[in-house]
Amino acid sequence: MTTTPDEVVGPLERGLAVLRAVVAGDGGRRGVGEVARATGLARATVDRVATTLTVLGVLRAEGRELVLAPGAAELGNAYLDSCGLPALLGPHAAALAERLDEPVSLAVPDGDGVRFLAQANRRRALAFAFRPGDLLPAGRCAPGALFAAEDTVPAGDGGFAARVREVRERGVAVDDQLIEPGLVSVAVAVRDPAGAVVCAVSVVSHTSRHDAAALEALALSPLRETVAAMEAALAVRTAEEADGTVGVATVRDTGPAGSGKETDAALKEELGSGFLRSLARGLDVLRAFGAVRGPARLTDLARLTGLPRATARRSLITLCHLGYVREDTGGFVLLPRVLELGHARLAALTLPEIATPHLVRLVRTVRESASVAVLDGDDIRYVARVAGSRLLHIDIVVGTRLPAYATSMGRVLLAALPERERDARLERITPEALTPRTLTGSGELREAVVVTAERGFGWIEEELEEGLRSVAVPVRDGTGRVVAALNIALHAGRCPPEESLSALLPQLRETSGRISADLAAVGRHAPVPTS
């Protein structure tokens, strides 16, 4: 039985217990009472923890249910950034997937299981559901046998032990429908310059395409070539680290949860005893690992978080006790177990799922309909929408397509295109007069798009339909690229245009910022589907 250190930070330990309980709920949601029963914590304690995690963007409250929120992705991102494997090896995996036309995954050992870090998928009706953060039993997948062959995970006995002995002889592991009927895979280990196994690369297929033997015959040679390229990349990185080229970076802006002592103090003053400052600080320490490559020293983590060394040290002791951090000779190392804090569930989110809670909040504030759309050819396609509460509201459903040239969201999306692509798109569009106010001249339409780009928002006044007014702003991903547009639509006769703009534009920009921040967190290591 593990003894709890005296220095453990209780609120941090309880906060992570609540988060795990929510993650374990159906679809990443759970009632407050259920969380209390699952964790053994008092209801009042769960309420305080939930309040803190909600303010930090890790959870979201919907009535009496707690829901995993995109801000929790930053916890798993810290591990993925710290180890650097998805960024360094992911492009090689994607190239192999393209070459073989089969999915390719990266995985690492985690306790007696295998944790997936990245997946390069192929577009097929029969898709594989592995996501970054997923955990599989070592004995039922190809990477598990590789790790057991290196004594990284327990080999056990019986059939798994026999497979491990075969892997030691051949240097390759094959999964012939161990995890699921029809699923086959071939895996090879990737080693660092010292010869230690860093991760496993697997080529995955289905027996409708290849049996296990055929997949091995197809994939093994290209797989070994890819592993050699990955090991060369690891060698270059190791040399850079030895030279001091790669080291401590700057902390990324992660919003309220990562903004340091000043925000902590402000939230504590605003919420009083409902805000657990030590829980927020512990999560800051965990996230700070993402700014450091390899082992992180206590002094670095304290500096990156702006916390006293003693405070950061207590958080580290707690995280070590819970199995999320390990202390090595060179410092502290974040472990893949941190991905259990909701990363796999969040990696499955789509743009509509991320945007909809923010649309609900926006509509409650302005009482007008709000939507998110993407560019689809020369049209916009609605991917998320919440109708306003007024008797007279705009009746559009998800999936509706409208001409981009006559919509505020379309103008925003056209304005975001590279200039050459934008010009070519506008050149081929033949606008039709949908109302007497629709811009149909190529010159005036081009000017309207340029003005939209300059001022940062789109405005339509009765061009799509008489009586319809709409204002829209861009939604960006973590790279700053515009991936969608957000709008509010209302009846033009409700108030003067200037009044609509002054009332709605700030709300739109704030909501867009929140959606963009969530997209950046969830999509940092895997693209977010737009529908």
Coordinates of C-alpha atoms in Angstrom, one line a residue:
M1 CA 0.0 0.0 0.0
T2 CA 1.4 3.4 -1.0
T3 CA 1.9 5.9 1.8
T4 CA 0.5 9.4 1.1
P5 CA 3.3 12.0 1.5
D6 CA 2.7 14.7 4.1
E7 CA 3.3 17.4 1.4
V8 CA 0.4 16.2 -0.9
V9 CA -1.8 19.1 -1.9
G10 CA -5.3 17.9 -1.0
P11 CA -7.3 20.1 -3.3
L12 CA -5.2 19.1 -6.3
E13 CA -5.6 15.4 -5.4
R14 CA -9.3 15.8 -5.0
G15 CA -9.6 17.9 -8.2
L16 CA -8.0 15.3 -10.3
A17 CA -10.2 12.6 -8.8
V18 CA -13.3 14.6 -9.7
L19 CA -12.0 15.1 -13.3
R20 CA -11.3 11.4 -13.6
A21 CA -14.8 10.6 -12.4
V22 CA -16.3 12.9 -15.0
V23 CA -14.1 11.4 -17.8
A24 CA -15.4 8.0 -16.8
G25 CA -19.0 9.1 -17.2
D26 CA -21.1 8.4 -20.3
G27 CA -19.8 10.7 -23.0
G28 CA -17.5 12.6 -20.6
R29 CA -20.5 13.8 -18.5
R30 CA -21.7 12.9 -15.0
G31 CA -24.1 14.2 -12.4
V32 CA -22.7 16.0 -9.4
G33 CA -24.2 13.4 -7.1
E34 CA -22.7 10.5 -9.1
V35 CA -19.3 12.2 -9.0
A36 CA -19.6 12.5 -5.2
R37 CA -20.4 8.8 -4.9
A38 CA -17.6 7.7 -7.3
T39 CA -15.0 9.7 -5.5
G40 CA -16.2 9.3 -2.0
L41 CA -16.0 13.1 -1.5
A42 CA -18.6 15.2 0.3
R43 CA -21.1 16.9 -2.0
A44 CA -19.9 20.3 -0.8
T45 CA -16.3 19.4 -1.7
V46 CA -17.3 18.3 -5.2
D47 CA -19.2 21.5 -5.7
R48 CA -16.1 23.6 -4.8
V49 CA -13.9 21.5 -7.0
A50 CA -16.4 21.7 -9.8
T51 CA -16.6 25.5 -9.5
T52 CA -12.9 25.8 -9.8
L53 CA -12.5 23.4 -12.7
T54 CA -15.4 25.2 -14.5
V55 CA -13.8 28.6 -14.1
L56 CA -10.5 27.1 -15.4
G57 CA -12.3 25.7 -18.5
V58 CA -11.6 22.1 -17.6
L59 CA -15.2 21.2 -16.9
R60 CA -18.5 22.8 -18.0
A61 CA -21.7 22.8 -15.9
E62 CA -25.0 21.9 -17.6
G63 CA -27.7 21.9 -14.9
R64 CA -26.6 19.4 -12.3
E65 CA -24.3 17.6 -14.7
L66 CA -20.6 18.2 -15.1
V67 CA -19.2 17.9 -18.6
L68 CA -15.6 17.5 -19.8
A69 CA -14.6 20.8 -21.5
P70 CA -12.0 21.4 -24.2
G71 CA -9.7 23.3 -21.7
A72 CA -8.9 19.9 -20.3
A73 CA -7.0 19.1 -23.5
E74 CA -4.2 21.3 -22.4
L75 CA -3.3 18.8 -19.7
G76 CA -2.7 16.1 -22.2
N77 CA -1.1 18.6 -24.6
A78 CA 1.5 19.3 -21.9
Y79 CA 2.7 15.6 -22.1
L80 CA 2.6 15.5 -25.9
D81 CA 4.5 18.7 -26.1
S82 CA 7.0 17.7 -23.5
C83 CA 7.8 14.3 -25.0
G84 CA 7.8 15.9 -28.5
L85 CA 7.0 12.6 -30.3
P86 CA 3.8 13.6 -32.2
A87 CA 5.5 16.7 -33.6
L88 CA 8.8 14.9 -34.4
L89 CA 7.6 11.5 -35.6
G90 CA 4.0 12.3 -36.7
P91 CA 5.0 13.5 -40.2
H92 CA 6.9 10.2 -40.8
A93 CA 3.8 8.2 -39.7
A94 CA 1.6 10.3 -42.0
A95 CA 3.9 9.7 -44.9
L96 CA 3.9 5.9 -44.2
A97 CA 0.1 5.9 -44.0
E98 CA 0.0 7.7 -47.4
R99 CA 2.4 5.2 -48.9
L100 CA 0.6 2.1 -47.7
D101 CA -2.9 3.5 -47.8
E102 CA -3.4 2.1 -44.3
P103 CA -3.7 3.8 -40.8
V104 CA -0.5 4.2 -38.8
S105 CA -0.3 4.9 -35.1
L106 CA 2.3 5.8 -32.5
A107 CA 2.1 4.4 -29.0
V108 CA 4.0 4.3 -25.7
P109 CA 4.0 2.0 -22.6
D110 CA 1.8 3.2 -19.7
G111 CA 1.8 0.9 -16.7
D112 CA 0.6 -2.5 -17.8
G113 CA -1.0 -1.0 -20.9
V114 CA -0.3 0.8 -24.2
R115 CA -1.2 4.5 -24.6
F116 CA -1.7 5.8 -28.2
L117 CA -0.2 9.2 -28.9
A118 CA -1.0 9.8 -32.6
Q119 CA -3.0 8.3 -35.4
A120 CA -2.6 9.0 -39.2
N121 CA -5.9 7.8 -40.6
R122 CA -7.2 7.1 -44.0
R123 CA -10.7 8.1 -45.2
R124 CA -12.8 4.9 -45.3
A125 CA -16.3 3.9 -44.4
L126 CA -14.8 1.3 -42.1
A127 CA -12.7 3.5 -39.8
F128 CA -10.5 2.8 -36.8
A129 CA -11.5 4.5 -33.5
F130 CA -8.0 4.9 -32.0
R131 CA -7.5 8.4 -30.6
P132 CA -4.6 10.1 -28.9
G133 CA -4.9 9.1 -25.2
D134 CA -6.6 5.8 -25.7
L135 CA -5.3 3.0 -23.5
L136 CA -5.3 -0.7 -24.6
P137 CA -4.2 -3.8 -22.6
A138 CA -0.6 -4.6 -23.5
G139 CA -1.5 -8.3 -24.0
R140 CA -4.0 -7.6 -26.7
C141 CA -2.1 -5.3 -29.1
A142 CA 1.1 -5.5 -31.1
P143 CA 2.9 -2.6 -29.4
G144 CA 2.3 -4.3 -26.0
A145 CA 4.4 -7.3 -27.1
L146 CA 7.2 -5.0 -28.2
F147 CA 7.2 -3.2 -24.9
A148 CA 7.1 -6.4 -22.9
A149 CA 10.0 -7.7 -24.9
E150 CA 12.0 -4.7 -23.5
D151 CA 10.6 -5.4 -20.0
T152 CA 8.8 -2.0 -20.2
V153 CA 5.4 -3.7 -19.4
P154 CA 4.8 -7.0 -17.6
A155 CA 5.0 -10.0 -20.0
G156 CA 2.9 -12.3 -17.8
D157 CA 2.6 -15.9 -19.0
G158 CA 0.6 -18.1 -21.4
G159 CA 0.0 -16.9 -25.0
F160 CA 1.3 -13.4 -24.4
A161 CA 4.6 -14.6 -23.0
A162 CA 5.0 -16.8 -26.1
R163 CA 4.3 -13.8 -28.4
V164 CA 6.9 -11.7 -26.4
R165 CA 9.5 -14.4 -26.9
E166 CA 8.8 -14.4 -30.7
V167 CA 9.1 -10.6 -30.7
R168 CA 12.5 -10.8 -29.1
E169 CA 13.7 -13.1 -31.8
R170 CA 12.1 -11.3 -34.8
G171 CA 12.0 -7.7 -33.7
V172 CA 8.5 -7.3 -35.0
A173 CA 5.1 -7.8 -33.4
V174 CA 1.9 -8.9 -35.1
D175 CA -1.7 -8.5 -33.8
D176 CA -3.9 -11.0 -35.5
Q177 CA -7.4 -9.9 -34.3
L178 CA -6.4 -9.8 -30.7
I179 CA -8.1 -6.6 -29.7
E180 CA -11.1 -7.0 -32.0
P181 CA -12.4 -9.4 -34.7
G182 CA -11.2 -8.2 -38.1
L183 CA -8.4 -5.9 -36.8
V184 CA -4.8 -6.7 -37.7
S185 CA -1.6 -4.8 -37.2
V186 CA 2.2 -5.0 -37.5
A187 CA 4.4 -3.0 -35.1
V188 CA 8.1 -2.1 -34.8
A189 CA 9.9 -0.4 -32.0
V190 CA 11.5 3.1 -32.4
R191 CA 14.7 3.5 -30.3
D192 CA 16.7 6.5 -29.2
P193 CA 20.4 6.9 -29.8
A194 CA 21.1 5.0 -26.5
G195 CA 19.1 2.0 -27.8
A196 CA 16.1 2.5 -25.4
V197 CA 12.6 2.0 -26.9
V198 CA 10.9 5.3 -27.2
C199 CA 7.6 4.3 -28.8
A200 CA 6.1 1.8 -31.2
V201 CA 4.9 2.4 -34.8
S202 CA 2.0 0.2 -36.0
V203 CA 0.4 -0.2 -39.4
V204 CA -3.2 -1.2 -38.9
S205 CA -5.7 -2.8 -41.3
H206 CA -8.8 -5.0 -41.6
T207 CA -9.1 -8.5 -42.7
S208 CA -11.4 -7.4 -45.5
R209 CA -8.2 -5.8 -47.0
H210 CA -5.4 -8.0 -45.7
D211 CA -4.9 -10.9 -43.3
A212 CA -2.1 -10.6 -40.8
A213 CA 0.5 -12.4 -42.9
A214 CA -0.4 -10.3 -46.0
L215 CA -0.2 -7.1 -44.0
E216 CA 3.2 -8.0 -42.7
A217 CA 4.4 -8.8 -46.2
L218 CA 3.1 -5.5 -47.4
A219 CA 4.1 -3.2 -44.6
L220 CA 7.2 -4.6 -42.9
S221 CA 9.9 -3.2 -45.3
P222 CA 8.4 0.3 -45.5
L223 CA 7.7 0.3 -41.8
R224 CA 11.4 -0.5 -41.0
E225 CA 12.5 2.3 -43.4
T226 CA 10.2 4.7 -41.6
V227 CA 11.5 3.6 -38.2
A228 CA 15.0 4.3 -39.5
A229 CA 14.0 7.8 -40.5
M230 CA 12.3 8.3 -37.1
E231 CA 15.4 7.2 -35.3
A232 CA 17.5 9.6 -37.3
A233 CA 15.2 12.4 -36.4
L234 CA 15.5 11.4 -32.7
A235 CA 19.3 11.4 -33.0
V236 CA 19.3 15.0 -34.4
R237 CA 17.0 16.1 -31.6
T238 CA 19.2 14.4 -28.9
A239 CA 22.3 16.2 -30.4
E240 CA 20.4 19.5 -30.3
E241 CA 19.4 19.0 -26.6
A242 CA 23.0 18.1 -25.7
D243 CA 24.2 21.4 -27.4
G244 CA 21.5 23.3 -25.5
T245 CA 19.7 24.2 -28.8
V246 CA 16.5 22.8 -27.4
G247 CA 15.4 23.5 -23.8
V248 CA 13.1 25.5 -21.8
A249 CA 10.6 27.5 -23.9
T250 CA 8.1 30.2 -23.0
V251 CA 4.7 29.4 -21.5
R252 CA 1.9 29.5 -24.0
D253 CA -1.2 31.5 -23.3
T254 CA -3.7 29.0 -22.1
G255 CA -6.3 31.4 -20.8
P256 CA -7.4 31.7 -17.2
A257 CA -6.0 28.3 -16.2
G258 CA -2.4 29.2 -17.2
S259 CA -2.2 32.9 -16.5
G260 CA -0.3 32.9 -13.2
K261 CA -0.5 34.5 -9.8
E262 CA -2.4 37.6 -10.9
T263 CA -5.3 35.7 -12.3
D264 CA -5.4 33.3 -9.4
A265 CA -5.6 36.2 -7.0
A266 CA -8.4 37.9 -9.0
L267 CA -10.4 34.7 -9.2
K268 CA -9.9 34.0 -5.5
E269 CA -11.1 37.5 -4.7
E270 CA -14.1 37.2 -7.0
L271 CA -15.2 33.7 -6.0
G272 CA -13.9 33.5 -2.4
S273 CA -14.0 30.0 -0.9
G274 CA -15.6 28.6 -4.0
F275 CA -12.2 28.9 -5.8
L276 CA -9.5 26.4 -4.9
R277 CA -6.3 28.3 -5.6
S278 CA -4.0 25.4 -4.8
L279 CA -5.9 23.2 -7.4
A280 CA -5.5 25.9 -10.0
R281 CA -1.8 26.2 -9.2
G282 CA -1.3 22.5 -9.4
L283 CA -2.8 22.4 -12.9
D284 CA -0.5 25.3 -13.9
V285 CA 2.5 23.3 -12.8
L286 CA 1.2 20.3 -14.8
R287 CA 0.7 22.4 -17.9
A288 CA 4.1 24.1 -17.6
F289 CA 5.7 20.8 -18.6
G290 CA 4.6 21.5 -22.1
A291 CA 7.1 24.3 -22.3
V292 CA 10.0 22.1 -21.5
R293 CA 11.6 19.4 -23.6
G294 CA 12.6 16.4 -21.5
P295 CA 13.1 16.5 -17.7
A296 CA 12.1 19.8 -16.1
R297 CA 13.9 21.2 -13.1
L298 CA 11.9 22.6 -10.2
T299 CA 13.4 26.0 -10.7
D300 CA 12.2 26.0 -14.4
L301 CA 8.7 25.0 -13.5
A302 CA 8.5 27.6 -10.7
R303 CA 9.7 30.3 -13.0
L304 CA 7.3 29.3 -15.8
T305 CA 4.3 29.3 -13.5
G306 CA 5.4 32.3 -11.4
L307 CA 5.0 30.3 -8.3
P308 CA 7.3 30.0 -5.2
R309 CA 9.6 27.0 -5.4
A310 CA 8.0 25.5 -2.3
T311 CA 4.5 25.8 -3.8
A312 CA 5.6 24.2 -7.1
R313 CA 7.4 21.5 -5.2
R314 CA 4.3 20.5 -3.3
S315 CA 2.3 20.2 -6.5
L316 CA 5.1 18.1 -8.0
I317 CA 5.0 15.8 -5.0
T318 CA 1.3 15.4 -5.4
L319 CA 1.5 14.7 -9.1
C320 CA 4.3 12.1 -8.5
H321 CA 2.1 10.4 -5.8
L322 CA -0.8 10.2 -8.3
G323 CA 1.4 8.7 -11.0
Y324 CA 1.4 11.6 -13.5
V325 CA 5.0 12.7 -12.9
R326 CA 8.2 10.8 -12.2
E327 CA 11.3 12.3 -10.6
D328 CA 14.5 11.5 -12.5
T329 CA 18.1 12.5 -11.9
G330 CA 17.8 15.4 -14.5
G331 CA 14.5 16.7 -13.1
F332 CA 10.8 15.8 -13.3
V333 CA 9.2 14.0 -16.2
L334 CA 5.5 14.1 -17.2
L335 CA 4.2 10.6 -17.8
P336 CA 1.7 9.4 -20.5
R337 CA -0.8 8.6 -17.8
V338 CA -1.9 12.3 -17.8
L339 CA -3.6 11.5 -21.1
E340 CA -6.3 9.7 -19.1
L341 CA -7.6 13.1 -18.0
G342 CA -10.0 13.3 -20.9
H343 CA -7.6 13.6 -23.8
A344 CA -9.1 10.7 -25.8
R345 CA -12.7 12.0 -25.4
L346 CA -11.7 15.5 -26.4
A347 CA -9.7 14.3 -29.4
A348 CA -13.0 13.0 -30.8
L349 CA -14.8 16.4 -30.7
T350 CA -15.9 18.1 -33.9
L351 CA -16.2 21.8 -34.6
P352 CA -20.0 21.7 -34.1
E353 CA -19.6 20.0 -30.7
I354 CA -17.0 22.5 -29.6
A355 CA -19.0 25.5 -30.9
T356 CA -22.5 24.7 -29.8
P357 CA -22.1 25.4 -26.0
H358 CA -20.7 28.8 -26.9
L359 CA -23.6 29.4 -29.3
V360 CA -26.0 28.6 -26.5
R361 CA -24.4 31.1 -24.2
L362 CA -24.3 33.7 -26.9
V363 CA -28.0 33.3 -27.8
R364 CA -29.0 33.5 -24.2
T365 CA -27.2 36.9 -24.0
V366 CA -28.4 38.5 -27.3
R367 CA -31.7 36.5 -27.8
E368 CA -30.9 36.3 -31.6
S369 CA -30.1 33.3 -33.7
A370 CA -26.4 32.4 -34.0
S371 CA -24.6 30.0 -36.3
V372 CA -21.3 28.6 -37.4
A373 CA -20.6 27.8 -41.1
V374 CA -17.7 26.6 -43.2
L375 CA -16.8 27.3 -46.9
D376 CA -17.9 24.5 -49.1
G377 CA -17.1 25.2 -52.8
D378 CA -18.8 28.6 -53.6
D379 CA -21.3 28.1 -50.8
I380 CA -21.3 28.2 -47.1
R381 CA -22.6 25.2 -45.2
Y382 CA -24.1 25.5 -41.7
V383 CA -22.4 23.1 -39.2
A384 CA -23.8 24.4 -35.9
R385 CA -26.8 26.6 -35.1
V386 CA -28.9 27.7 -32.1
A387 CA -32.1 29.5 -32.7
G388 CA -33.0 32.7 -30.9
S389 CA -35.8 33.0 -28.3
R390 CA -37.8 35.7 -30.1
L391 CA -41.1 34.9 -31.8
L392 CA -39.7 36.1 -35.1
H393 CA -36.4 34.3 -35.7
I394 CA -34.4 33.0 -38.7
D395 CA -35.4 29.5 -39.6
I396 CA -32.3 27.7 -40.9
V397 CA -31.1 24.2 -40.0
V398 CA -27.6 22.6 -39.9
G399 CA -26.6 21.4 -43.3
T400 CA -28.2 24.3 -45.1
R401 CA -26.1 25.7 -48.0
L402 CA -26.3 29.3 -49.1
P403 CA -24.3 31.3 -51.7
A404 CA -21.2 32.7 -50.0
Y405 CA -21.3 36.0 -51.9
A406 CA -24.6 37.0 -50.3
T407 CA -24.0 36.0 -46.7
S408 CA -22.0 37.7 -43.9
M409 CA -20.2 34.4 -43.1
G410 CA -19.5 33.8 -46.7
R411 CA -17.8 37.2 -47.1
V412 CA -15.7 36.5 -43.9
L413 CA -14.6 33.1 -45.3
L414 CA -13.9 34.5 -48.8
A415 CA -11.9 37.4 -47.2
A416 CA -9.7 34.9 -45.3
L417 CA -8.6 33.1 -48.5
P418 CA -5.1 33.8 -49.9
E419 CA -5.4 36.7 -52.4
R420 CA -4.8 34.6 -55.5
E421 CA -7.3 32.0 -54.5
R422 CA -9.8 34.6 -53.4
D423 CA -9.6 36.4 -56.8
A424 CA -10.0 33.1 -58.7
R425 CA -13.0 32.2 -56.6
L426 CA -14.7 35.6 -57.1
E427 CA -13.9 35.5 -60.8
R428 CA -15.9 32.3 -61.3
I429 CA -18.9 33.3 -59.2
T430 CA -21.8 34.7 -61.1
P431 CA -23.9 36.5 -58.5
E432 CA -27.7 36.5 -58.8
A433 CA -30.0 39.3 -57.5
L434 CA -31.7 37.5 -54.6
T435 CA -33.1 40.8 -53.4
P436 CA -33.0 44.3 -54.8
R437 CA -30.0 45.0 -52.5
T438 CA -27.9 42.0 -53.5
L439 CA -24.4 43.0 -54.8
T440 CA -24.2 41.5 -58.3
G441 CA -21.4 43.4 -59.9
S442 CA -18.0 41.7 -59.8
G443 CA -16.2 44.9 -58.9
E444 CA -18.6 45.8 -56.0
L445 CA -18.5 42.2 -54.7
R446 CA -14.7 42.2 -54.7
E447 CA -14.7 45.5 -52.9
A448 CA -17.1 44.2 -50.3
V449 CA -14.9 41.2 -49.6
V450 CA -11.8 43.4 -49.4
V451 CA -13.5 45.7 -46.9
T452 CA -14.6 42.6 -44.9
A453 CA -10.9 41.6 -44.7
E454 CA -9.8 45.0 -43.6
R455 CA -12.4 45.6 -40.9
G456 CA -12.4 42.0 -39.6
F457 CA -16.1 41.3 -39.8
G458 CA -18.8 40.7 -42.4
W459 CA -22.1 42.7 -42.7
I460 CA -25.1 41.9 -44.8
E461 CA -28.2 44.1 -45.0
E462 CA -31.1 42.5 -46.8
E463 CA -28.9 41.0 -49.6
L464 CA -29.8 37.4 -49.0
E465 CA -33.5 37.9 -48.1
E466 CA -35.5 41.0 -47.5
G467 CA -35.7 42.0 -43.9
L468 CA -32.6 39.9 -43.0
R469 CA -29.6 41.5 -41.3
S470 CA -26.4 39.5 -40.4
V471 CA -23.0 40.2 -38.9
A472 CA -20.2 37.6 -38.8
V473 CA -16.6 37.2 -37.6
P474 CA -13.9 34.6 -38.3
V475 CA -13.2 31.5 -36.1
R476 CA -9.6 30.5 -36.1
D477 CA -7.7 27.3 -35.3
G478 CA -4.5 27.1 -33.2
T479 CA -2.3 28.3 -36.1
G480 CA -4.4 31.4 -36.7
R481 CA -6.0 30.0 -39.8
V482 CA -9.6 30.9 -40.4
V483 CA -11.6 27.6 -40.4
A484 CA -15.1 28.8 -40.0
A485 CA -17.3 31.9 -39.5
L486 CA -19.7 32.8 -36.6
N487 CA -22.7 35.0 -37.2
I488 CA -25.8 36.5 -35.6
A489 CA -28.8 36.9 -37.8
L490 CA -31.8 39.1 -37.0
H491 CA -34.7 41.1 -38.5
A492 CA -33.4 44.3 -40.1
G493 CA -36.4 46.3 -38.8
R494 CA -35.7 45.6 -35.1
C495 CA -33.2 48.5 -34.7
P496 CA -30.9 50.8 -36.7
P497 CA -27.8 49.1 -38.2
E498 CA -25.4 51.1 -36.0
E499 CA -27.2 49.9 -32.9
S500 CA -27.1 46.2 -34.0
L501 CA -23.4 46.5 -34.8
S502 CA -22.4 48.1 -31.4
A503 CA -24.5 45.6 -29.5
L504 CA -23.6 42.4 -31.3
L505 CA -20.1 42.7 -32.6
P506 CA -18.3 42.7 -29.2
Q507 CA -20.4 39.6 -28.2
L508 CA -19.5 37.9 -31.5
R509 CA -15.8 38.6 -31.1
E510 CA -15.8 37.3 -27.5
T511 CA -17.6 34.1 -28.5
S512 CA -15.4 33.6 -31.5
G513 CA -12.3 34.0 -29.2
R514 CA -13.7 31.3 -26.9
I515 CA -14.4 28.9 -29.7
S516 CA -11.0 29.6 -31.3
A517 CA -9.3 28.9 -27.9
D518 CA -11.1 25.6 -27.6
L519 CA -10.2 24.6 -31.2
A520 CA -6.5 25.5 -30.4
A521 CA -6.5 23.2 -27.4
V522 CA -8.3 20.2 -28.9
G523 CA -6.6 20.5 -32.3
R524 CA -3.1 21.0 -31.2
H525 CA -2.0 17.5 -32.0
A526 CA -4.8 16.3 -34.3
P527 CA -7.1 18.1 -36.7
V528 CA -10.6 18.9 -35.6
P529 CA -13.3 17.7 -38.1
T530 CA -15.5 20.5 -39.3
S531 CA -18.7 18.3 -39.2

